[in-house]
Short mmCIF file of C-alpha atoms and ligand atoms in Angstrom, two decimals:
data_model
loop_
_atom_site.label_atom_id
_atom_site.label_comp_id
_atom_site.label_asym_id
_atom_site.label_seq_id
_atom_site.Cartn_x
_atom_site.Cartn_y
_atom_site.Cartn_z
CA MET A 32 -5.00 13.83 -12.12
CA ILE A 33 -5.14 10.10 -12.85
CA GLN A 34 -7.41 8.80 -15.63
CA LEU A 35 -9.48 5.61 -15.59
CA ASP A 36 -10.06 3.90 -18.94
CA ILE A 37 -12.62 1.05 -19.01
CA GLU A 38 -13.19 0.76 -22.75
CA LYS A 39 -11.58 -2.68 -22.91
CA VAL A 40 -14.13 -4.02 -20.45
CA TYR A 41 -17.12 -3.41 -22.72
CA GLY A 42 -16.49 -6.60 -24.74
CA PHE A 43 -17.20 -8.53 -21.53
CA VAL A 44 -19.73 -6.35 -19.74
CA PRO A 45 -21.81 -4.00 -21.89
CA GLU A 46 -21.57 -0.32 -21.00
CA SER A 47 -25.30 -0.34 -20.21
CA GLU A 48 -24.77 -2.97 -17.50
CA ILE A 49 -22.14 -0.80 -15.84
CA THR A 50 -24.28 2.34 -16.10
CA ALA A 51 -27.16 0.39 -14.58
CA LEU A 52 -25.13 0.21 -11.37
CA LYS A 53 -25.07 4.03 -11.10
CA GLY A 54 -27.83 4.28 -8.45
CA GLU A 55 -26.32 1.48 -6.39
CA MET A 56 -22.81 3.02 -6.45
CA GLU A 57 -24.09 6.50 -5.60
CA ARG A 58 -25.93 5.03 -2.63
CA TYR A 59 -22.82 3.24 -1.35
CA ASN A 60 -20.72 6.37 -1.77
CA ARG A 61 -23.33 8.33 0.18
CA MET A 62 -23.26 5.68 2.93
CA LEU A 63 -19.50 6.26 3.32
CA HIS A 64 -20.09 9.98 3.75
CA ASP A 65 -23.11 9.87 6.05
CA ARG A 66 -21.67 6.91 7.96
CA SER A 67 -24.82 4.85 7.64
CA GLY A 68 -23.28 1.55 6.46
CA ALA A 69 -21.46 -1.37 8.11
CA GLY A 70 -18.26 -0.46 9.91
CA SER A 71 -19.32 3.17 10.22
CA ASP A 72 -17.02 3.68 13.23
CA PHE A 73 -14.05 3.33 10.87
CA LEU A 74 -14.81 5.97 8.27
CA GLY A 75 -12.42 8.66 9.49
CA TRP A 76 -10.31 8.12 6.34
CA VAL A 77 -13.09 9.40 4.04
CA ASN A 78 -12.46 13.08 4.86
CA LEU A 79 -8.96 12.60 6.23
CA PRO A 80 -6.83 14.29 3.51
CA GLY A 81 -8.89 17.49 3.90
CA THR A 82 -8.06 17.58 7.61
CA VAL A 83 -4.30 17.36 7.16
CA THR A 84 -3.51 21.04 7.62
CA GLU A 85 -0.21 22.96 7.49
CA PRO A 86 0.33 22.72 11.29
CA VAL A 87 -0.23 18.94 11.18
CA LEU A 88 2.35 18.60 8.40
CA GLU A 89 4.75 20.92 10.24
CA SER A 90 4.66 18.86 13.43
CA ILE A 91 5.40 15.71 11.41
CA GLU A 92 8.22 17.48 9.54
CA ARG A 93 9.71 18.63 12.88
CA ALA A 94 9.85 15.08 14.25
CA ALA A 95 11.25 13.86 10.92
CA ALA A 96 13.95 16.54 10.98
CA SER A 97 15.04 15.56 14.48
CA LEU A 98 15.37 11.91 13.42
CA ARG A 99 17.32 12.98 10.34
CA GLU A 100 19.77 14.84 12.58
CA VAL A 101 20.66 11.81 14.67
CA ALA A 102 20.44 8.87 12.27
CA ASP A 103 21.78 7.55 8.96
CA VAL A 104 19.34 4.65 9.11
CA VAL A 105 15.82 4.78 10.54
CA ILE A 106 14.27 1.42 11.35
CA VAL A 107 10.53 1.61 10.70
CA ILE A 108 8.67 -1.05 12.66
CA GLY A 109 5.13 -2.11 11.73
CA ILE A 110 3.07 -4.67 9.82
CA GLY A 111 0.05 -4.66 7.48
CA GLY A 112 -1.53 -1.23 7.40
CA SER A 113 1.18 0.03 9.74
CA TYR A 114 3.85 -0.85 7.17
CA LEU A 115 2.67 -1.11 3.58
CA GLY A 116 1.59 2.50 2.95
CA ALA A 117 4.99 3.98 3.80
CA LYS A 118 6.81 1.16 2.01
CA ALA A 119 4.65 1.58 -1.11
CA VAL A 120 5.02 5.36 -1.39
CA LEU A 121 8.72 5.27 -0.53
CA THR A 122 9.44 2.63 -3.18
CA ALA A 123 7.37 4.46 -5.79
CA LEU A 124 9.15 7.78 -5.20
CA SER A 125 12.70 6.51 -4.70
CA ASP A 126 15.43 5.75 -7.19
CA ASN A 127 15.22 2.08 -8.26
CA PHE A 128 18.79 1.58 -6.99
CA ASP A 129 18.47 3.67 -3.85
CA MET A 130 20.09 0.96 -1.73
CA LEU A 131 23.35 1.32 -3.69
CA ARG A 132 23.76 5.03 -3.05
CA THR A 133 26.63 5.69 -0.69
CA GLU A 134 25.91 9.38 -0.19
CA ARG A 135 22.46 10.50 0.84
CA GLU A 136 20.83 13.66 2.09
CA ASN A 137 18.22 11.82 4.15
CA PRO A 138 18.41 8.66 6.22
CA LEU A 139 17.80 5.31 4.64
CA LEU A 140 14.57 3.71 5.86
CA VAL A 141 14.68 0.01 6.58
CA PHE A 142 11.62 -1.91 7.68
CA ALA A 143 11.18 -4.47 10.45
CA GLY A 144 8.31 -6.01 12.38
CA HIS A 145 6.60 -7.24 9.20
CA ASN A 146 7.97 -10.76 9.60
CA ILE A 147 9.32 -13.03 12.36
CA SER A 148 12.44 -14.16 10.56
CA GLU A 149 15.45 -14.66 12.80
CA ASP A 150 17.85 -14.23 9.88
CA TYR A 151 16.16 -10.96 8.99
CA PHE A 152 16.85 -9.53 12.46
CA ARG A 153 20.38 -10.86 12.57
CA GLU A 154 21.20 -9.45 9.17
CA LEU A 155 19.50 -6.13 9.93
CA PHE A 156 21.58 -5.54 13.07
CA ALA A 157 24.75 -6.61 11.26
CA ALA A 158 23.98 -4.23 8.39
CA VAL A 159 23.46 -1.20 10.65
CA GLN A 160 26.36 -1.97 12.98
CA ASP A 161 28.44 1.02 11.87
CA ARG A 162 25.53 3.36 11.16
CA ARG A 163 23.80 5.84 13.41
CA ILE A 164 20.30 4.46 14.00
CA ALA A 165 16.89 5.63 15.17
CA ALA A 166 13.42 4.00 15.08
CA ILE A 167 9.81 4.76 14.30
CA VAL A 168 7.54 2.15 15.87
CA ILE A 169 4.01 1.98 14.50
CA SER A 170 1.13 -0.08 15.85
CA LYS A 171 -2.44 1.07 16.22
CA SER A 172 -3.42 -1.65 18.67
CA GLY A 173 0.02 -1.52 20.26
CA THR A 174 -0.19 -5.26 20.84
CA THR A 175 0.57 -6.87 17.46
CA THR A 176 3.11 -9.65 17.98
CA GLU A 177 5.41 -9.11 14.99
CA PRO A 178 6.18 -5.40 15.55
CA ALA A 179 6.22 -5.92 19.34
CA ILE A 180 8.99 -8.52 19.01
CA ALA A 181 10.90 -6.28 16.58
CA PHE A 182 10.58 -3.28 18.87
CA ARG A 183 11.84 -5.22 21.87
CA LEU A 184 15.01 -6.05 19.93
CA VAL A 185 15.47 -2.61 18.32
CA LYS A 186 14.83 -0.78 21.60
CA LYS A 187 17.48 -2.88 23.34
CA GLU A 188 19.98 -2.23 20.54
CA ILE A 189 19.37 1.55 20.65
CA GLU A 190 19.53 1.70 24.46
CA GLN A 191 22.74 -0.33 24.55
CA ARG A 192 24.38 1.93 22.02
CA TYR A 193 23.22 5.35 23.18
CA GLY A 194 21.88 4.96 26.73
CA LYS A 195 18.27 5.26 27.81
CA GLU A 196 18.08 9.04 27.72
CA ASP A 197 19.40 9.43 24.19
CA ALA A 198 17.30 6.44 23.11
CA ALA A 199 14.18 8.40 24.01
CA ARG A 200 15.24 11.05 21.47
CA ARG A 201 15.83 8.41 18.80
CA ILE A 202 12.52 6.59 19.10
CA VAL A 203 9.15 7.91 17.95
CA ALA A 204 5.95 5.92 18.47
CA VAL A 205 2.82 6.10 16.31
CA THR A 206 -0.07 4.47 18.11
CA ASP A 207 -3.52 4.79 19.67
CA GLN A 208 -4.24 7.92 21.70
CA LYS A 209 -5.03 6.09 24.93
CA ARG A 210 -4.89 2.29 24.69
CA GLY A 211 -2.34 -0.45 24.10
CA ALA A 212 1.02 -1.61 25.36
CA LEU A 213 2.93 0.66 22.98
CA LYS A 214 1.12 3.74 24.28
CA THR A 215 1.92 2.73 27.88
CA LEU A 216 5.55 2.08 27.02
CA ALA A 217 5.91 5.33 25.05
CA THR A 218 4.52 7.35 27.98
CA ARG A 219 6.76 5.59 30.48
CA GLU A 220 9.91 6.01 28.39
CA GLY A 221 9.13 9.57 27.29
CA TYR A 222 9.04 8.91 23.53
CA ARG A 223 7.54 11.44 21.18
CA THR A 224 4.22 10.02 19.97
CA PHE A 225 1.84 10.56 17.09
CA VAL A 226 -1.76 9.41 17.22
CA ILE A 227 -3.59 7.11 14.83
CA PRO A 228 -7.21 8.32 14.96
CA ASP A 229 -9.69 5.85 16.46
CA ASP A 230 -11.87 5.91 13.37
CA VAL A 231 -9.13 5.11 10.84
CA GLY A 232 -8.30 1.42 10.34
CA GLY A 233 -4.74 0.28 9.62
CA ARG A 234 -5.06 -0.27 5.87
CA PHE A 235 -6.68 3.17 5.44
CA SER A 236 -4.04 4.98 7.52
CA VAL A 237 -1.41 6.01 4.96
CA PHE A 238 -2.39 9.69 5.19
CA THR A 239 -2.01 9.72 9.00
CA PRO A 240 1.42 9.83 10.74
CA VAL A 241 1.56 6.05 10.08
CA GLY A 242 2.55 6.83 6.51
CA LEU A 243 3.52 10.48 6.74
CA LEU A 244 6.18 10.33 9.48
CA PRO A 245 8.43 7.68 7.87
CA LEU A 246 7.96 9.30 4.47
CA ALA A 247 8.84 12.77 5.75
CA THR A 248 11.92 11.29 7.46
CA ALA A 249 13.05 9.91 4.09
CA GLY A 250 12.61 13.36 2.54
CA ILE A 251 9.41 12.58 0.59
CA ASP A 252 7.24 15.60 -0.19
CA ILE A 253 4.31 14.72 2.09
CA ALA A 254 2.54 18.02 1.35
CA ALA A 255 2.32 17.06 -2.34
CA LEU A 256 1.15 13.55 -1.39
CA ILE A 257 -1.67 15.04 0.70
CA TRP A 258 -2.48 17.59 -1.99
CA GLY A 259 -3.03 14.74 -4.49
CA ALA A 260 -5.19 12.88 -1.97
CA LYS A 261 -7.22 16.04 -1.26
CA ASP A 262 -7.90 16.59 -4.96
CA MET A 263 -9.02 12.98 -5.29
CA GLU A 264 -11.17 13.34 -2.16
CA LYS A 265 -12.97 16.16 -3.99
CA ALA A 266 -13.14 14.27 -7.30
CA THR A 267 -14.82 11.27 -5.65
CA ALA A 268 -17.00 13.12 -3.13
CA GLU A 269 -20.64 12.38 -2.44
CA GLY A 270 -22.10 14.97 -4.79
CA VAL A 271 -19.91 14.06 -7.78
CA PRO A 272 -22.14 12.16 -10.22
CA PHE A 273 -21.34 8.60 -11.26
CA GLU A 274 -20.18 9.51 -14.78
CA GLN A 275 -17.48 11.86 -13.40
CA ASN A 276 -16.56 9.89 -10.31
CA PRO A 277 -13.65 7.49 -11.01
CA ALA A 278 -14.01 5.64 -7.69
CA MET A 279 -17.65 4.80 -8.39
CA ILE A 280 -16.86 3.72 -11.96
CA TYR A 281 -13.98 1.46 -10.84
CA ALA A 282 -16.20 -0.02 -8.11
CA ALA A 283 -19.03 -0.56 -10.61
CA VAL A 284 -16.77 -2.34 -13.12
CA ARG A 285 -15.31 -4.61 -10.43
CA THR A 286 -18.81 -5.38 -9.16
CA ALA A 287 -20.14 -6.19 -12.64
CA LEU A 288 -17.15 -8.42 -13.44
CA TYR A 289 -17.37 -10.24 -10.11
CA ARG A 290 -21.07 -10.89 -10.57
CA GLN A 291 -20.12 -12.44 -13.93
CA GLY A 292 -17.66 -14.87 -12.34
CA LYS A 293 -14.39 -12.92 -12.56
CA LYS A 294 -12.98 -13.79 -9.15
CA ILE A 295 -9.39 -12.58 -9.42
CA GLU A 296 -8.19 -9.06 -10.14
CA ILE A 297 -4.57 -8.66 -11.18
CA LEU A 298 -3.00 -5.27 -10.63
CA ALA A 299 -0.26 -4.93 -13.24
CA SER A 300 2.39 -2.30 -13.76
CA TYR A 301 5.25 -1.82 -16.18
CA GLU A 302 7.22 0.32 -13.71
CA PRO A 303 9.03 -1.72 -11.03
CA LYS A 304 8.79 1.24 -8.65
CA LEU A 305 5.06 0.59 -8.35
CA ARG A 306 5.39 -2.98 -7.08
CA TYR A 307 4.73 -2.06 -3.45
CA ILE A 308 1.75 0.05 -4.46
CA ALA A 309 0.39 -3.31 -5.59
CA GLU A 310 1.27 -4.88 -2.22
CA TRP A 311 -0.54 -2.05 -0.40
CA TRP A 312 -3.52 -2.44 -2.77
CA LYS A 313 -3.63 -6.21 -2.15
CA GLN A 314 -3.95 -5.65 1.59
CA LEU A 315 -6.55 -2.91 1.10
CA TYR A 316 -8.81 -5.03 -1.07
CA GLY A 317 -8.00 -8.47 0.35
CA GLU A 318 -8.62 -7.53 3.96
CA SER A 319 -11.63 -5.34 3.14
CA GLU A 320 -13.50 -7.66 0.77
CA GLY A 321 -12.40 -11.21 1.49
CA LYS A 322 -15.00 -12.31 4.04
CA ASP A 323 -18.25 -14.22 4.44
CA GLY A 324 -17.14 -16.54 1.62
CA LYS A 325 -17.04 -13.63 -0.83
CA GLY A 326 -14.61 -11.24 -2.48
CA ILE A 327 -12.36 -10.70 -5.48
CA PHE A 328 -8.91 -12.17 -4.83
CA PRO A 329 -6.36 -9.37 -5.37
CA ALA A 330 -3.19 -10.48 -7.15
CA SER A 331 -0.40 -8.52 -8.79
CA VAL A 332 2.26 -8.78 -11.45
CA SER A 333 5.25 -6.64 -12.36
CA LEU A 334 5.56 -6.46 -16.14
CA THR A 335 7.13 -7.22 -18.48
CA THR A 336 9.10 -9.30 -15.92
CA ASP A 337 6.20 -11.57 -14.99
CA LEU A 338 5.07 -12.11 -18.58
CA HIS A 339 7.94 -14.60 -18.55
CA SER A 340 6.56 -16.41 -15.52
CA MET A 341 2.85 -15.66 -15.08
CA GLY A 342 2.08 -14.59 -18.66
CA GLN A 343 1.06 -18.07 -19.79
CA TYR A 344 -1.61 -18.39 -17.09
CA ILE A 345 -2.99 -14.91 -17.63
CA GLN A 346 -3.22 -15.49 -21.38
CA ASP A 347 -4.52 -19.02 -21.31
CA GLY A 348 -5.42 -20.34 -17.85
CA GLU A 349 -8.78 -20.44 -16.14
CA ARG A 350 -10.92 -17.49 -17.30
CA ILE A 351 -11.72 -16.06 -13.90
CA LEU A 352 -9.34 -13.11 -14.14
CA PHE A 353 -9.50 -9.46 -14.96
CA GLU A 354 -6.61 -7.06 -15.08
CA THR A 355 -6.13 -3.47 -13.93
CA VAL A 356 -3.03 -1.84 -15.38
CA LEU A 357 -1.27 1.05 -13.67
CA SER A 358 0.04 2.87 -16.69
CA VAL A 359 2.60 5.68 -16.50
CA ASP A 360 2.52 8.25 -19.30
CA GLN A 361 5.88 9.95 -18.75
CA PRO A 362 8.98 8.49 -17.08
CA GLU A 363 11.42 10.80 -15.34
CA TYR A 364 14.36 10.14 -17.69
CA SER A 365 14.90 9.51 -21.37
CA VAL A 366 17.04 6.62 -22.63
CA THR A 367 17.29 5.81 -26.33
CA VAL A 368 18.37 2.60 -28.11
CA GLU A 369 21.39 3.19 -30.31
CA THR A 370 22.31 1.70 -33.70
CA ASP A 371 24.84 -1.14 -33.64
CA PRO A 372 26.92 -1.53 -36.82
CA ASP A 373 26.88 -5.36 -36.58
CA ASP A 374 23.21 -5.66 -35.54
CA LEU A 375 23.85 -9.24 -34.39
CA ASP A 376 20.89 -9.07 -32.02
CA GLY A 377 18.66 -7.77 -34.83
CA LEU A 378 17.54 -4.83 -32.76
CA ASN A 379 18.48 -2.02 -35.16
CA PHE A 380 14.79 -1.64 -35.98
CA LEU A 381 14.52 -0.11 -32.50
CA ALA A 382 17.39 2.35 -33.00
CA GLY A 383 16.40 5.91 -32.14
CA LYS A 384 13.40 4.74 -30.10
CA ARG A 385 13.09 5.52 -26.41
CA ILE A 386 13.03 2.56 -24.00
CA HIS A 387 9.74 4.00 -22.75
CA GLN A 388 8.22 3.74 -26.22
CA ILE A 389 9.18 0.05 -26.32
CA ASN A 390 7.72 -0.44 -22.83
CA ARG A 391 4.52 1.31 -23.96
CA MET A 392 4.17 -0.95 -27.01
CA ALA A 393 4.77 -3.98 -24.78
CA GLU A 394 1.98 -2.69 -22.54
CA LEU A 395 -0.48 -2.04 -25.36
CA GLY A 396 0.38 -5.31 -27.12
CA THR A 397 -0.10 -7.25 -23.89
CA MET A 398 -3.38 -5.49 -23.17
CA LEU A 399 -4.79 -6.54 -26.56
CA ALA A 400 -3.45 -10.10 -26.21
CA HIS A 401 -5.04 -10.45 -22.76
CA VAL A 402 -8.35 -8.99 -23.93
CA ASP A 403 -8.30 -11.41 -26.90
CA GLY A 404 -7.54 -14.20 -24.43
CA GLY A 405 -10.63 -13.39 -22.35
CA VAL A 406 -9.18 -11.09 -19.69
CA PRO A 407 -11.10 -7.81 -19.30
CA ASN A 408 -8.75 -4.86 -18.96
CA LEU A 409 -8.98 -1.61 -17.02
CA ARG A 410 -6.31 1.06 -17.25
CA ILE A 411 -5.44 3.65 -14.64
CA GLU A 412 -3.18 6.21 -16.20
CA LEU A 413 -0.78 8.31 -14.13
CA GLU A 414 0.74 11.27 -15.91
CA LYS A 415 4.01 10.52 -14.11
CA ILE A 416 5.19 9.00 -10.84
CA ASP A 417 5.30 11.83 -8.33
CA ALA A 418 3.98 12.46 -4.81
CA TYR A 419 0.87 14.27 -6.05
CA GLN A 420 -0.20 11.48 -8.41
CA ILE A 421 0.55 8.74 -5.88
CA GLY A 422 -1.50 10.57 -3.22
CA ALA A 423 -4.41 10.80 -5.64
CA LEU A 424 -4.04 7.13 -6.63
CA LEU A 425 -4.05 5.83 -3.06
CA TYR A 426 -7.10 7.83 -2.06
CA PHE A 427 -8.86 6.72 -5.28
CA PHE A 428 -8.24 3.06 -4.35
CA GLU A 429 -9.45 3.62 -0.77
CA LYS A 430 -12.69 5.25 -1.88
CA ALA A 431 -13.42 2.63 -4.52
CA CYS A 432 -12.68 -0.10 -1.97
CA GLY A 433 -15.30 1.24 0.45
CA ILE A 434 -17.89 1.44 -2.33
CA SER A 435 -17.19 -1.97 -3.79
CA GLY A 436 -17.09 -3.56 -0.32
CA TYR A 437 -20.62 -2.31 0.28
CA ALA A 438 -21.65 -3.55 -3.18
CA LEU A 439 -20.39 -6.99 -2.14
CA GLY A 440 -22.52 -6.87 1.00
CA VAL A 441 -19.67 -7.14 3.50
CA ASN A 442 -18.30 -4.86 6.21
CA PRO A 443 -15.17 -3.57 4.45
CA PHE A 444 -13.72 -2.13 7.64
CA ASP A 445 -13.17 -5.16 9.86
CA GLN A 446 -10.81 -8.14 9.56
CA PRO A 447 -12.11 -10.88 11.89
CA GLY A 448 -10.38 -13.64 9.92
CA VAL A 449 -6.93 -12.29 10.81
CA GLU A 450 -7.42 -13.42 14.42
CA ASP A 451 -7.50 -17.14 13.66
CA TYR A 452 -3.80 -17.65 12.96
CA LYS A 453 -2.96 -15.58 16.04
CA LYS A 454 -5.03 -17.84 18.32
CA ASN A 455 -3.31 -20.94 16.99
CA MET A 456 0.15 -19.36 17.20
CA PHE A 457 -0.42 -18.21 20.81
CA ALA A 458 -1.73 -21.67 21.75
CA LEU A 459 1.32 -23.34 20.20
CA LEU A 460 3.61 -20.89 22.02
CA ASP A 461 1.88 -21.57 25.39
CA LYS A 462 0.75 -17.99 25.88
CA PRO A 463 -1.01 -17.66 29.25
CA GLY A 464 -4.77 -17.76 28.74
CA PHE A 465 -4.54 -20.21 25.81
CA GLU A 466 -4.06 -23.42 27.86
CA LYS A 467 -7.24 -25.12 26.63
CA GLU A 468 -6.60 -24.37 22.95
CA SER A 469 -2.97 -25.35 23.43
CA GLN A 470 -3.67 -29.00 24.26
CA ALA A 471 -6.15 -29.41 21.42
CA ILE A 472 -4.00 -27.78 18.78
CA LYS A 473 -0.79 -29.57 19.70
CA LYS A 474 -2.54 -32.90 19.03
CA ARG A 475 -3.27 -31.75 15.48
CA ILE A 476 0.29 -30.87 14.54
O1 PA5 B 118 -5.59 -2.99 8.31
C1 PA5 B 118 -5.43 -3.40 9.44
O2 PA5 B 118 -6.13 -3.02 10.38
C2 PA5 B 118 -4.31 -4.38 9.79
O3 PA5 B 118 -3.61 -4.79 8.68
C3 PA5 B 118 -3.33 -3.75 10.75
O4 PA5 B 118 -2.83 -2.58 10.17
C4 PA5 B 118 -2.17 -4.67 11.09
O5 PA5 B 118 -2.66 -5.87 11.57
C5 PA5 B 118 -1.27 -4.02 12.12
O6 PA5 B 118 -2.00 -3.68 13.25
P1 PA5 B 118 -1.45 -2.69 14.35
O7 PA5 B 118 -1.23 -1.36 13.72
O8 PA5 B 118 -2.52 -2.64 15.38
O9 PA5 B 118 -0.15 -3.26 14.87
#
C-alpha cells in the first residue's frame, strides 16, 4: 500500500495546525459517503471499486479479447476524463520504449479525439495504413466535439476498409446508458456498448469501462488495478480515523498550505512512466477545485529532467509553491554503473552503484534543497510501479480531491467553466443556434 510522508511540511505548517483540521476533514469525508454535500448526484465513484465484481471484469475482458483478435492497433477516442485515466495507467505500466517494439502480444493503443490537430489525424491514418485497426470510442455526454470529429473520421476509415458489418465488430462504444448522439449512433449501427454510470463524472471514471476497457485491450491486469483501488477505498472509508486515513491527511495538508498562500502544487516524479499520472491528476484537481475564483493550481514536473528547465523557478522563484513527490521504492530492473579505467568523466566514484540509488539521492537532495528554498514537500511512496499500487494511488487522489474540494467550499463535481470556450468556438464556426453570439464574437477577433 502507498505511504504518505508529510514530515517536510511541518517547517511551514506546524503539525498541530494540520491536526486541528481533523474534525473538518472527517466531516467532508462523511459528506462524500452520505451524499450530503454539493454535487451529491456525482458521487458514484466513492464506492465504485467495491462494485466492480468478477462478472463485470469478465464482460470487459471478453470485449477486449474480441478487439485483440481483429486488430494490431486499437484507436481509443476520448478527451479529458474519457482519455486521461487509460492513458495514465497504460503509460505507467508499459515499457518506456513500448512504441519501438515490433512484436507484441496485445494491440498497440493509440489515442485520438483529445485534440483537433489536422496533422495528428493525417499522421495517425498514415501510421496505421498497413495495420489491422479497431476503435473504442468513449464519451459520456456523447456530444463532445473533439472525440465526435475523431470518431467521424475513424468510423469512415474502418467502414471503408472492412465494410459496415465488420466495422460493427471492430467498434466498441463507452457512453451514457440512454442519452447522447453516441448512444443513438451505437444503437443504430449495432456496436457493443459499455455504460458510464450517471453518477460518475468523467474525471472520476477510470475504474469504469472508460478506463478498464482500453486497459484490458492492451493486456493490463485490470483485476489488480481494481484490487488496489478497493483496498484504498477501505483505507480511506468514512469510519477510518483521520490519523490513519491518508486521503484526509493529504487533503488537510493541501488545505492548510493553501490557506497560508501556497497557490500552486507541483506533482513531481523521478520515473518518466508516471508523467501521465500527473496529467490525469492535473485534470482531477484542476477541474474539481478551480472555480469561484479559488483553487490550488495543479502543475507537474518530470525529474530530474525538469530540474534543468523548471528547477530554477522551483528553487528560487515566487514562494507560492508546494511540491508532492511520487516516489518509487523499487524499480523493476537493476542497472549498475561500471568502473572506467580512464575515468575521464570523473564518475568512478559511482562505480558499483545502481542507477536507482543515484536517482534516489537526486530525489532526496532535491527535496532538501526545495525545502530549504521555501517549498513544502509531501512524499507519496509507492513500493513499486504495478497495477495494484497504481489502482490504490488513483483512488487515493480521487478521495482526497473530494475532501479538499469541500474544504475549499466549492462543488468539486461540476465544471461550468469548461463551457465558455465551447460557446465561443461554436459561434465562430457558425453552429446553428449560435447566430447572435456569432456576430458579437467575430467583431472581437
Ligand atoms: O471530467 C469531466 O467531466 C470532463 O473532463 C469530461 O470527461 C470531458 O469533457 C469529456 O466529456 P465526455 O466524456 O462527455 O465526452
